[in-house]
Amino acid sequence: MDFTWPEESEQVFKQILAATQSWPASPDEARPFTREQWRRCADLGLLGLSVPTRYGGQGYGFLTSARAVEAFGRGCPDLGLVFSAMAHLFACTMPVVEYGGPALRERVLPRLCRGEWVGANAVTEEDAGSDAMAGKAVAVRDGDGYRITGTKSFVSNGPNADVFIVYAHTEPSFGHMGLSAFVVERGTAGLTLGEPFDTLAFESCPTSSIVLSDCWVPAECRLGEEGQGAEVFHASMRWERSCLFAAYLGQMSRLIDRCVHHVKERKQFGKRIGANQAVSHRVAQMRIQLETARLLLYRACWRLDRGEPATIDIAMAKFVVSEAAVQTALSAVRLFAGKGVRTDVGIERELRNAVPSTIFSGTSEMQLERVAKELGL
């Protein structure tokens, strides 16, 4: 066993951390990210971390990509921007990398890596959240293309997106075996964007529904074969549940540093509050939770880089990272007390940004169920 980081991974981490820490503060994290912020992410290589270099990406594997995302989450306090960029990469760009045809990859991937386009994943429907394969959207063959009809209800990046990965059934009677995935560009006839709506967290990540009404796309925009949509989706979740969640390692690291400084400086009853065992033990538990989550996540990435399925590793890592993120943020609120609930201080925003981690990319309960099944239960 060797826990030393490869030189490339450590250089990438230091470069991205230093760069993002020097970025100007977001003008208003309660508003959607700007194209200037998006280009800044692209210039740093964040929008193409795991994309082959021939398409303008960095060509990193799971470990180095995750290490880069951890640095991004630590250096950039605007976790909405971090989430938008990484959802763009792992849920939109990587499906094209892994399942797109040659012409589609050549046309789409460089634009996504350069930040000319914003990508979005359109899979969720009103009655198909955790059961993502139960969507009602359909794609009917029409000549050398498909006509897609359906409504996707929770599309992160939707209002700003230039291209969508849309999942629709080409053969509804086949269930998940009849699901297919398509690349649909903004401006395609029949595609309508819903009004942006507010969410608990990730305020700078614009979110909306999209409606597809007899929306025709050429067959070359299909990812993989007909009926391969479930495979496309699950492949993207390998990236998202591992690499994207490394951003929460960065968030936790940032929060712990801030809490350590606070409890050293804050005095009550004539002494610094960090001298109280109840406080120091809480901070110690925060660090233990972080390191536990980090070990599980990077072990999953290591196995993925070796070509192993890592199903149980991904599920355990996703569960532990998300639960630790919530507990760490909640502990920070309690340590900062009155300041912890003030919106101008920013601690409460960290808690709000941590809560969705237990829901998106598969709820914590789904990860436990996946672990149980791997154990034969």
PDB file of C-alpha atoms in Angstrom, residues 20-263:
ATOM      1  CA  THR A  20      -9.268  29.260  -7.414  1.00  0.00           C
ATOM      2  CA  GLN A  21      -8.271  30.858  -4.114  1.00  0.00           C
ATOM      3  CA  SER A  22      -7.111  33.899  -6.075  1.00  0.00           C
ATOM      4  CA  TRP A  23     -10.344  34.237  -8.055  1.00  0.00           C
ATOM      5  CA  PRO A  24     -12.363  37.366  -7.292  1.00  0.00           C
ATOM      6  CA  ALA A  25     -15.338  36.761  -5.038  1.00  0.00           C
ATOM      7  CA  SER A  26     -18.562  35.953  -6.836  1.00  0.00           C
ATOM      8  CA  PRO A  27     -20.576  39.153  -7.313  1.00  0.00           C
ATOM      9  CA  ASP A  28     -23.668  37.426  -5.926  1.00  0.00           C
ATOM     10  CA  GLU A  29     -23.784  33.717  -5.207  1.00  0.00           C
ATOM     11  CA  ALA A  30     -27.575  33.922  -5.173  1.00  0.00           C
ATOM     12  CA  ARG A  31     -27.537  34.588  -8.922  1.00  0.00           C
ATOM     13  CA  PRO A  32     -26.644  32.222 -11.777  1.00  0.00           C
ATOM     14  CA  PHE A  33     -22.990  31.962 -12.745  1.00  0.00           C
ATOM     15  CA  THR A  34     -21.761  34.298 -15.459  1.00  0.00           C
ATOM     16  CA  ARG A  35     -20.096  33.346 -18.729  1.00  0.00           C
ATOM     17  CA  GLU A  36     -16.952  35.049 -17.440  1.00  0.00           C
ATOM     18  CA  GLN A  37     -16.881  32.648 -14.487  1.00  0.00           C
ATOM     19  CA  TRP A  38     -17.523  29.756 -16.862  1.00  0.00           C
ATOM     20  CA  ARG A  39     -14.605  30.735 -19.103  1.00  0.00           C
ATOM     21  CA  ARG A  40     -12.416  31.000 -16.028  1.00  0.00           C
ATOM     22  CA  CYS A  41     -13.249  27.374 -15.214  1.00  0.00           C
ATOM     23  CA  ALA A  42     -12.447  26.388 -18.798  1.00  0.00           C
ATOM     24  CA  ASP A  43      -9.131  28.254 -18.824  1.00  0.00           C
ATOM     25  CA  LEU A  44      -8.081  26.279 -15.748  1.00  0.00           C
ATOM     26  CA  GLY A  45      -8.945  23.014 -17.498  1.00  0.00           C
ATOM     27  CA  LEU A  46     -11.772  22.189 -15.099  1.00  0.00           C
ATOM     28  CA  LEU A  47     -14.383  21.629 -17.822  1.00  0.00           C
ATOM     29  CA  GLY A  48     -12.324  18.903 -19.478  1.00  0.00           C
ATOM     30  CA  LEU A  49     -10.448  17.172 -16.661  1.00  0.00           C
ATOM     31  CA  SER A  50     -11.323  13.635 -17.756  1.00  0.00           C
ATOM     32  CA  VAL A  51     -11.768  14.333 -21.484  1.00  0.00           C
ATOM     33  CA  PRO A  52      -9.090  12.972 -23.865  1.00  0.00           C
ATOM     34  CA  THR A  53      -6.528  15.567 -24.936  1.00  0.00           C
ATOM     35  CA  ARG A  54      -7.419  15.159 -28.628  1.00  0.00           C
ATOM     36  CA  TYR A  55     -10.743  16.894 -27.871  1.00  0.00           C
ATOM     37  CA  GLY A  56      -9.231  19.658 -25.769  1.00  0.00           C
ATOM     38  CA  GLY A  57      -9.394  17.965 -22.380  1.00  0.00           C
ATOM     39  CA  GLN A  58      -6.731  17.103 -19.813  1.00  0.00           C
ATOM     40  CA  GLY A  59      -6.951  13.333 -20.208  1.00  0.00           C
ATOM     41  CA  TYR A  60      -6.923  12.558 -16.469  1.00  0.00           C
ATOM     42  CA  GLY A  61      -8.238   9.364 -14.924  1.00  0.00           C
ATOM     43  CA  PHE A  62     -10.545   9.077 -11.919  1.00  0.00           C
ATOM     44  CA  LEU A  63      -7.918   9.702  -9.228  1.00  0.00           C
ATOM     45  CA  THR A  64      -6.371  12.830 -10.698  1.00  0.00           C
ATOM     46  CA  SER A  65      -9.759  14.200 -11.766  1.00  0.00           C
ATOM     47  CA  ALA A  66     -11.102  13.740  -8.240  1.00  0.00           C
ATOM     48  CA  ARG A  67      -7.995  15.337  -6.748  1.00  0.00           C
ATOM     49  CA  ALA A  68      -8.521  18.331  -9.035  1.00  0.00           C
ATOM     50  CA  VAL A  69     -12.177  18.598  -8.017  1.00  0.00           C
ATOM     51  CA  GLU A  70     -11.231  18.476  -4.329  1.00  0.00           C
ATOM     52  CA  ALA A  71      -8.947  21.457  -4.919  1.00  0.00           C
ATOM     53  CA  PHE A  72     -11.758  23.232  -6.783  1.00  0.00           C
ATOM     54  CA  GLY A  73     -14.193  22.654  -3.906  1.00  0.00           C
ATOM     55  CA  ARG A  74     -11.652  23.850  -1.370  1.00  0.00           C
ATOM     56  CA  GLY A  75     -10.481  26.926  -3.222  1.00  0.00           C
ATOM     57  CA  CYS A  76     -13.837  28.121  -4.548  1.00  0.00           C
ATOM     58  CA  PRO A  77     -16.445  28.811  -1.840  1.00  0.00           C
ATOM     59  CA  ASP A  78     -19.169  29.182  -4.495  1.00  0.00           C
ATOM     60  CA  LEU A  79     -20.197  25.520  -4.466  1.00  0.00           C
ATOM     61  CA  GLY A  80     -23.011  26.265  -6.904  1.00  0.00           C
ATOM     62  CA  LEU A  81     -20.419  27.113  -9.556  1.00  0.00           C
ATOM     63  CA  VAL A  82     -18.410  24.015  -8.644  1.00  0.00           C
ATOM     64  CA  PHE A  83     -21.504  21.835  -8.978  1.00  0.00           C
ATOM     65  CA  SER A  84     -22.496  23.411 -12.310  1.00  0.00           C
ATOM     66  CA  ALA A  85     -19.047  22.862 -13.805  1.00  0.00           C
ATOM     67  CA  MET A  86     -18.706  19.285 -12.596  1.00  0.00           C
ATOM     68  CA  ALA A  87     -22.258  18.293 -13.569  1.00  0.00           C
ATOM     69  CA  HIS A  88     -21.449  19.717 -17.010  1.00  0.00           C
ATOM     70  CA  LEU A  89     -18.332  17.543 -17.177  1.00  0.00           C
ATOM     71  CA  PHE A  90     -19.417  14.257 -15.652  1.00  0.00           C
ATOM     72  CA  ALA A  91     -23.126  14.049 -16.551  1.00  0.00           C
ATOM     73  CA  CYS A  92     -23.016  15.707 -19.974  1.00  0.00           C
ATOM     74  CA  THR A  93     -19.513  15.713 -21.456  1.00  0.00           C
ATOM     75  CA  MET A  94     -18.369  12.248 -20.383  1.00  0.00           C
ATOM     76  CA  PRO A  95     -21.385  10.453 -21.897  1.00  0.00           C
ATOM     77  CA  VAL A  96     -20.388  11.978 -25.242  1.00  0.00           C
ATOM     78  CA  VAL A  97     -16.765  10.914 -24.691  1.00  0.00           C
ATOM     79  CA  GLU A  98     -17.708   7.334 -23.889  1.00  0.00           C
ATOM     80  CA  TYR A  99     -20.715   6.763 -26.163  1.00  0.00           C
ATOM     81  CA  GLY A 100     -20.773   9.426 -28.874  1.00  0.00           C
ATOM     82  CA  GLY A 101     -19.907   8.669 -32.473  1.00  0.00           C
ATOM     83  CA  PRO A 102     -16.696  10.108 -33.983  1.00  0.00           C
ATOM     84  CA  ALA A 103     -18.387  13.034 -35.765  1.00  0.00           C
ATOM     85  CA  LEU A 104     -20.440  13.948 -32.686  1.00  0.00           C
ATOM     86  CA  ARG A 105     -17.382  13.884 -30.437  1.00  0.00           C
ATOM     87  CA  GLU A 106     -15.365  16.060 -32.816  1.00  0.00           C
ATOM     88  CA  ARG A 107     -18.162  18.621 -33.043  1.00  0.00           C
ATOM     89  CA  VAL A 108     -19.345  18.778 -29.430  1.00  0.00           C
ATOM     90  CA  LEU A 109     -16.463  18.003 -27.086  1.00  0.00           C
ATOM     91  CA  PRO A 110     -14.047  20.849 -27.948  1.00  0.00           C
ATOM     92  CA  ARG A 111     -16.839  23.396 -27.396  1.00  0.00           C
ATOM     93  CA  LEU A 112     -17.706  21.871 -24.016  1.00  0.00           C
ATOM     94  CA  CYS A 113     -14.058  21.789 -22.897  1.00  0.00           C
ATOM     95  CA  ARG A 114     -13.356  25.368 -24.038  1.00  0.00           C
ATOM     96  CA  GLY A 115     -16.397  26.667 -22.188  1.00  0.00           C
ATOM     97  CA  GLU A 116     -18.087  27.853 -25.369  1.00  0.00           C
ATOM     98  CA  TRP A 117     -21.013  25.615 -24.461  1.00  0.00           C
ATOM     99  CA  VAL A 118     -22.677  24.805 -21.163  1.00  0.00           C
ATOM    100  CA  GLY A 119     -23.906  21.231 -20.824  1.00  0.00           C
ATOM    101  CA  ALA A 120     -26.894  19.877 -18.889  1.00  0.00           C
ATOM    102  CA  ASN A 121     -28.221  16.452 -18.000  1.00  0.00           C
ATOM    103  CA  ALA A 122     -31.972  15.969 -18.572  1.00  0.00           C
ATOM    104  CA  VAL A 123     -33.038  12.711 -16.950  1.00  0.00           C
ATOM    105  CA  THR A 124     -35.278  13.567 -13.975  1.00  0.00           C
ATOM    106  CA  GLU A 125     -39.053  13.809 -14.396  1.00  0.00           C
ATOM    107  CA  GLU A 126     -41.839  14.604 -11.929  1.00  0.00           C
ATOM    108  CA  ASP A 127     -42.558  10.915 -11.370  1.00  0.00           C
ATOM    109  CA  ALA A 128     -39.028   9.662 -12.060  1.00  0.00           C
ATOM    110  CA  GLY A 129     -36.496  10.928  -9.537  1.00  0.00           C
ATOM    111  CA  SER A 130     -34.703   8.144  -7.710  1.00  0.00           C
ATOM    112  CA  ASP A 131     -36.347   5.749 -10.175  1.00  0.00           C
ATOM    113  CA  ALA A 132     -34.698   7.525 -13.088  1.00  0.00           C
ATOM    114  CA  MET A 133     -35.493   4.735 -15.542  1.00  0.00           C
ATOM    115  CA  ALA A 134     -39.251   5.243 -15.036  1.00  0.00           C
ATOM    116  CA  GLY A 135     -39.435   8.412 -17.133  1.00  0.00           C
ATOM    117  CA  LYS A 136     -42.274   8.922 -19.620  1.00  0.00           C
ATOM    118  CA  ALA A 137     -40.334  10.789 -22.322  1.00  0.00           C
ATOM    119  CA  VAL A 138     -40.348   8.897 -25.630  1.00  0.00           C
ATOM    120  CA  ALA A 139     -38.246   9.019 -28.791  1.00  0.00           C
ATOM    121  CA  VAL A 140     -39.949   7.742 -31.945  1.00  0.00           C
ATOM    122  CA  ARG A 141     -37.903   6.861 -35.011  1.00  0.00           C
ATOM    123  CA  ASP A 142     -38.595   9.204 -37.926  1.00  0.00           C
ATOM    124  CA  GLY A 143     -36.465   8.720 -41.027  1.00  0.00           C
ATOM    125  CA  ASP A 144     -32.799   9.241 -40.211  1.00  0.00           C
ATOM    126  CA  GLY A 145     -33.610  10.679 -36.801  1.00  0.00           C
ATOM    127  CA  TYR A 146     -35.940  10.657 -33.798  1.00  0.00           C
ATOM    128  CA  ARG A 147     -38.809  12.782 -32.540  1.00  0.00           C
ATOM    129  CA  ILE A 148     -38.603  13.251 -28.782  1.00  0.00           C
ATOM    130  CA  THR A 149     -41.576  14.202 -26.631  1.00  0.00           C
ATOM    131  CA  GLY A 150     -41.562  14.643 -22.870  1.00  0.00           C
ATOM    132  CA  THR A 151     -40.855  16.959 -19.942  1.00  0.00           C
ATOM    133  CA  LYS A 152     -37.748  16.925 -17.777  1.00  0.00           C
ATOM    134  CA  SER A 153     -38.393  18.564 -14.438  1.00  0.00           C
ATOM    135  CA  PHE A 154     -35.091  19.280 -12.695  1.00  0.00           C
ATOM    136  CA  VAL A 155     -32.369  20.219 -15.159  1.00  0.00           C
ATOM    137  CA  SER A 156     -29.292  21.714 -13.480  1.00  0.00           C
ATOM    138  CA  ASN A 157     -27.697  24.361 -15.764  1.00  0.00           C
ATOM    139  CA  GLY A 158     -30.902  24.208 -17.833  1.00  0.00           C
ATOM    140  CA  PRO A 159     -31.519  27.955 -18.300  1.00  0.00           C
ATOM    141  CA  ASN A 160     -27.891  28.527 -19.373  1.00  0.00           C
ATOM    142  CA  ALA A 161     -27.312  25.282 -21.265  1.00  0.00           C
ATOM    143  CA  ASP A 162     -26.334  25.079 -24.920  1.00  0.00           C
ATOM    144  CA  VAL A 163     -26.611  21.295 -25.133  1.00  0.00           C
ATOM    145  CA  PHE A 164     -28.585  18.672 -23.221  1.00  0.00           C
ATOM    146  CA  ILE A 165     -28.193  14.943 -22.684  1.00  0.00           C
ATOM    147  CA  VAL A 166     -31.812  13.795 -22.904  1.00  0.00           C
ATOM    148  CA  TYR A 167     -32.980  10.337 -21.875  1.00  0.00           C
ATOM    149  CA  ALA A 168     -36.108   8.999 -23.588  1.00  0.00           C
ATOM    150  CA  HIS A 169     -37.635   5.579 -24.258  1.00  0.00           C
ATOM    151  CA  THR A 170     -37.294   4.297 -27.802  1.00  0.00           C
ATOM    152  CA  GLU A 171     -39.203   1.180 -26.739  1.00  0.00           C
ATOM    153  CA  PRO A 172     -41.308   1.924 -23.620  1.00  0.00           C
ATOM    154  CA  SER A 173     -42.498  -1.673 -23.223  1.00  0.00           C
ATOM    155  CA  PHE A 174     -38.905  -2.794 -22.581  1.00  0.00           C
ATOM    156  CA  GLY A 175     -38.567  -0.720 -19.382  1.00  0.00           C
ATOM    157  CA  HIS A 176     -34.987   0.323 -18.659  1.00  0.00           C
ATOM    158  CA  MET A 177     -33.845  -1.826 -21.592  1.00  0.00           C
ATOM    159  CA  GLY A 178     -35.770   0.485 -23.904  1.00  0.00           C
ATOM    160  CA  LEU A 179     -34.175   3.736 -22.708  1.00  0.00           C
ATOM    161  CA  SER A 180     -31.911   5.691 -25.065  1.00  0.00           C
ATOM    162  CA  ALA A 181     -29.809   8.836 -24.676  1.00  0.00           C
ATOM    163  CA  PHE A 182     -29.553  11.761 -27.088  1.00  0.00           C
ATOM    164  CA  VAL A 183     -27.591  14.973 -27.511  1.00  0.00           C
ATOM    165  CA  VAL A 184     -30.052  17.820 -28.087  1.00  0.00           C
ATOM    166  CA  GLU A 185     -28.784  21.311 -28.807  1.00  0.00           C
ATOM    167  CA  ARG A 186     -30.408  24.494 -27.621  1.00  0.00           C
ATOM    168  CA  GLY A 187     -32.461  26.068 -30.386  1.00  0.00           C
ATOM    169  CA  THR A 188     -33.665  22.737 -31.753  1.00  0.00           C
ATOM    170  CA  ALA A 189     -37.260  23.095 -32.916  1.00  0.00           C
ATOM    171  CA  GLY A 190     -39.641  21.770 -30.285  1.00  0.00           C
ATOM    172  CA  LEU A 191     -37.299  22.341 -27.331  1.00  0.00           C
ATOM    173  CA  THR A 192     -38.622  24.849 -24.794  1.00  0.00           C
ATOM    174  CA  LEU A 193     -36.940  25.928 -21.567  1.00  0.00           C
ATOM    175  CA  GLY A 194     -39.070  26.335 -18.464  1.00  0.00           C
ATOM    176  CA  GLU A 195     -38.763  29.243 -16.069  1.00  0.00           C
ATOM    177  CA  PRO A 196     -35.807  29.014 -13.652  1.00  0.00           C
ATOM    178  CA  PHE A 197     -36.805  28.050 -10.123  1.00  0.00           C
ATOM    179  CA  ASP A 198     -35.152  28.587  -6.764  1.00  0.00           C
ATOM    180  CA  THR A 199     -33.696  25.738  -4.725  1.00  0.00           C
ATOM    181  CA  LEU A 200     -32.407  25.269  -1.190  1.00  0.00           C
ATOM    182  CA  ALA A 201     -28.782  25.231  -2.308  1.00  0.00           C
ATOM    183  CA  PHE A 202     -26.406  25.806  -5.224  1.00  0.00           C
ATOM    184  CA  GLU A 203     -27.992  29.207  -5.820  1.00  0.00           C
ATOM    185  CA  SER A 204     -25.524  30.078  -8.583  1.00  0.00           C
ATOM    186  CA  CYS A 205     -26.453  26.898 -10.484  1.00  0.00           C
ATOM    187  CA  PRO A 206     -29.453  27.812 -12.682  1.00  0.00           C
ATOM    188  CA  THR A 207     -32.158  25.142 -12.710  1.00  0.00           C
ATOM    189  CA  SER A 208     -35.334  24.691 -14.738  1.00  0.00           C
ATOM    190  CA  SER A 209     -37.523  22.197 -16.522  1.00  0.00           C
ATOM    191  CA  ILE A 210     -37.365  21.595 -20.261  1.00  0.00           C
ATOM    192  CA  VAL A 211     -40.191  20.548 -22.554  1.00  0.00           C
ATOM    193  CA  LEU A 212     -39.636  18.570 -25.739  1.00  0.00           C
ATOM    194  CA  SER A 213     -42.564  18.604 -28.158  1.00  0.00           C
ATOM    195  CA  ASP A 214     -42.050  16.477 -31.260  1.00  0.00           C
ATOM    196  CA  CYS A 215     -38.394  17.547 -31.100  1.00  0.00           C
ATOM    197  CA  TRP A 216     -36.475  16.045 -34.035  1.00  0.00           C
ATOM    198  CA  VAL A 217     -32.807  15.105 -33.664  1.00  0.00           C
ATOM    199  CA  PRO A 218     -30.633  13.199 -36.162  1.00  0.00           C
ATOM    200  CA  ALA A 219     -29.694   9.599 -35.362  1.00  0.00           C
ATOM    201  CA  GLU A 220     -26.017  10.596 -35.114  1.00  0.00           C
ATOM    202  CA  CYS A 221     -26.969  12.462 -31.927  1.00  0.00           C
ATOM    203  CA  ARG A 222     -27.923   9.220 -30.185  1.00  0.00           C
ATOM    204  CA  LEU A 223     -25.373   8.019 -27.629  1.00  0.00           C
ATOM    205  CA  GLY A 224     -24.579   4.351 -28.070  1.00  0.00           C
ATOM    206  CA  GLU A 225     -27.213   2.022 -29.459  1.00  0.00           C
ATOM    207  CA  GLU A 226     -30.964   2.082 -28.990  1.00  0.00           C
ATOM    208  CA  GLY A 227     -31.789   0.780 -25.530  1.00  0.00           C
ATOM    209  CA  GLN A 228     -28.331   1.619 -24.177  1.00  0.00           C
ATOM    210  CA  GLY A 229     -29.479   4.704 -22.290  1.00  0.00           C
ATOM    211  CA  ALA A 230     -29.449   3.022 -18.878  1.00  0.00           C
ATOM    212  CA  GLU A 231     -25.822   2.009 -19.456  1.00  0.00           C
ATOM    213  CA  VAL A 232     -24.947   5.560 -20.534  1.00  0.00           C
ATOM    214  CA  PHE A 233     -26.592   6.957 -17.405  1.00  0.00           C
ATOM    215  CA  HIS A 234     -24.921   4.530 -15.006  1.00  0.00           C
ATOM    216  CA  ALA A 235     -21.537   5.128 -16.632  1.00  0.00           C
ATOM    217  CA  SER A 236     -21.923   8.867 -16.029  1.00  0.00           C
ATOM    218  CA  MET A 237     -22.876   8.159 -12.411  1.00  0.00           C
ATOM    219  CA  ARG A 238     -19.535   6.370 -11.904  1.00  0.00           C
ATOM    220  CA  TRP A 239     -17.830   9.682 -12.635  1.00  0.00           C
ATOM    221  CA  GLU A 240     -20.322  11.812 -10.733  1.00  0.00           C
ATOM    222  CA  ARG A 241     -20.556   9.716  -7.557  1.00  0.00           C
ATOM    223  CA  SER A 242     -16.786   9.551  -7.283  1.00  0.00           C
ATOM    224  CA  CYS A 243     -15.136  12.603  -8.817  1.00  0.00           C
ATOM    225  CA  LEU A 244     -17.859  15.210  -8.324  1.00  0.00           C
ATOM    226  CA  PHE A 245     -18.218  14.318  -4.667  1.00  0.00           C
ATOM    227  CA  ALA A 246     -14.549  15.114  -4.140  1.00  0.00           C
ATOM    228  CA  ALA A 247     -15.747  18.737  -4.128  1.00  0.00           C
ATOM    229  CA  TYR A 248     -17.273  18.029  -0.731  1.00  0.00           C
ATOM    230  CA  LEU A 249     -13.886  16.906   0.569  1.00  0.00           C
ATOM    231  CA  GLY A 250     -12.666  20.345  -0.404  1.00  0.00           C
ATOM    232  CA  GLN A 251     -15.639  22.018   1.243  1.00  0.00           C
ATOM    233  CA  MET A 252     -15.094  20.071   4.459  1.00  0.00           C
ATOM    234  CA  SER A 253     -11.386  20.943   4.495  1.00  0.00           C
ATOM    235  CA  ARG A 254     -12.190  24.609   4.053  1.00  0.00           C
ATOM    236  CA  LEU A 255     -14.810  24.523   6.807  1.00  0.00           C
ATOM    237  CA  ILE A 256     -12.537  22.738   9.262  1.00  0.00           C
ATOM    238  CA  ASP A 257      -9.766  25.298   8.710  1.00  0.00           C
ATOM    239  CA  ARG A 258     -12.256  28.071   9.324  1.00  0.00           C
ATOM    240  CA  CYS A 259     -13.602  26.408  12.471  1.00  0.00           C
ATOM    241  CA  VAL A 260     -10.122  25.813  13.896  1.00  0.00           C
ATOM    242  CA  HIS A 261      -9.303  29.492  13.441  1.00  0.00           C
ATOM    243  CA  HIS A 262     -12.641  30.524  14.969  1.00  0.00           C
ATOM    244  CA  VAL A 263     -12.395  28.399  18.113  1.00  0.00           C
TER     245      VAL A 263
END
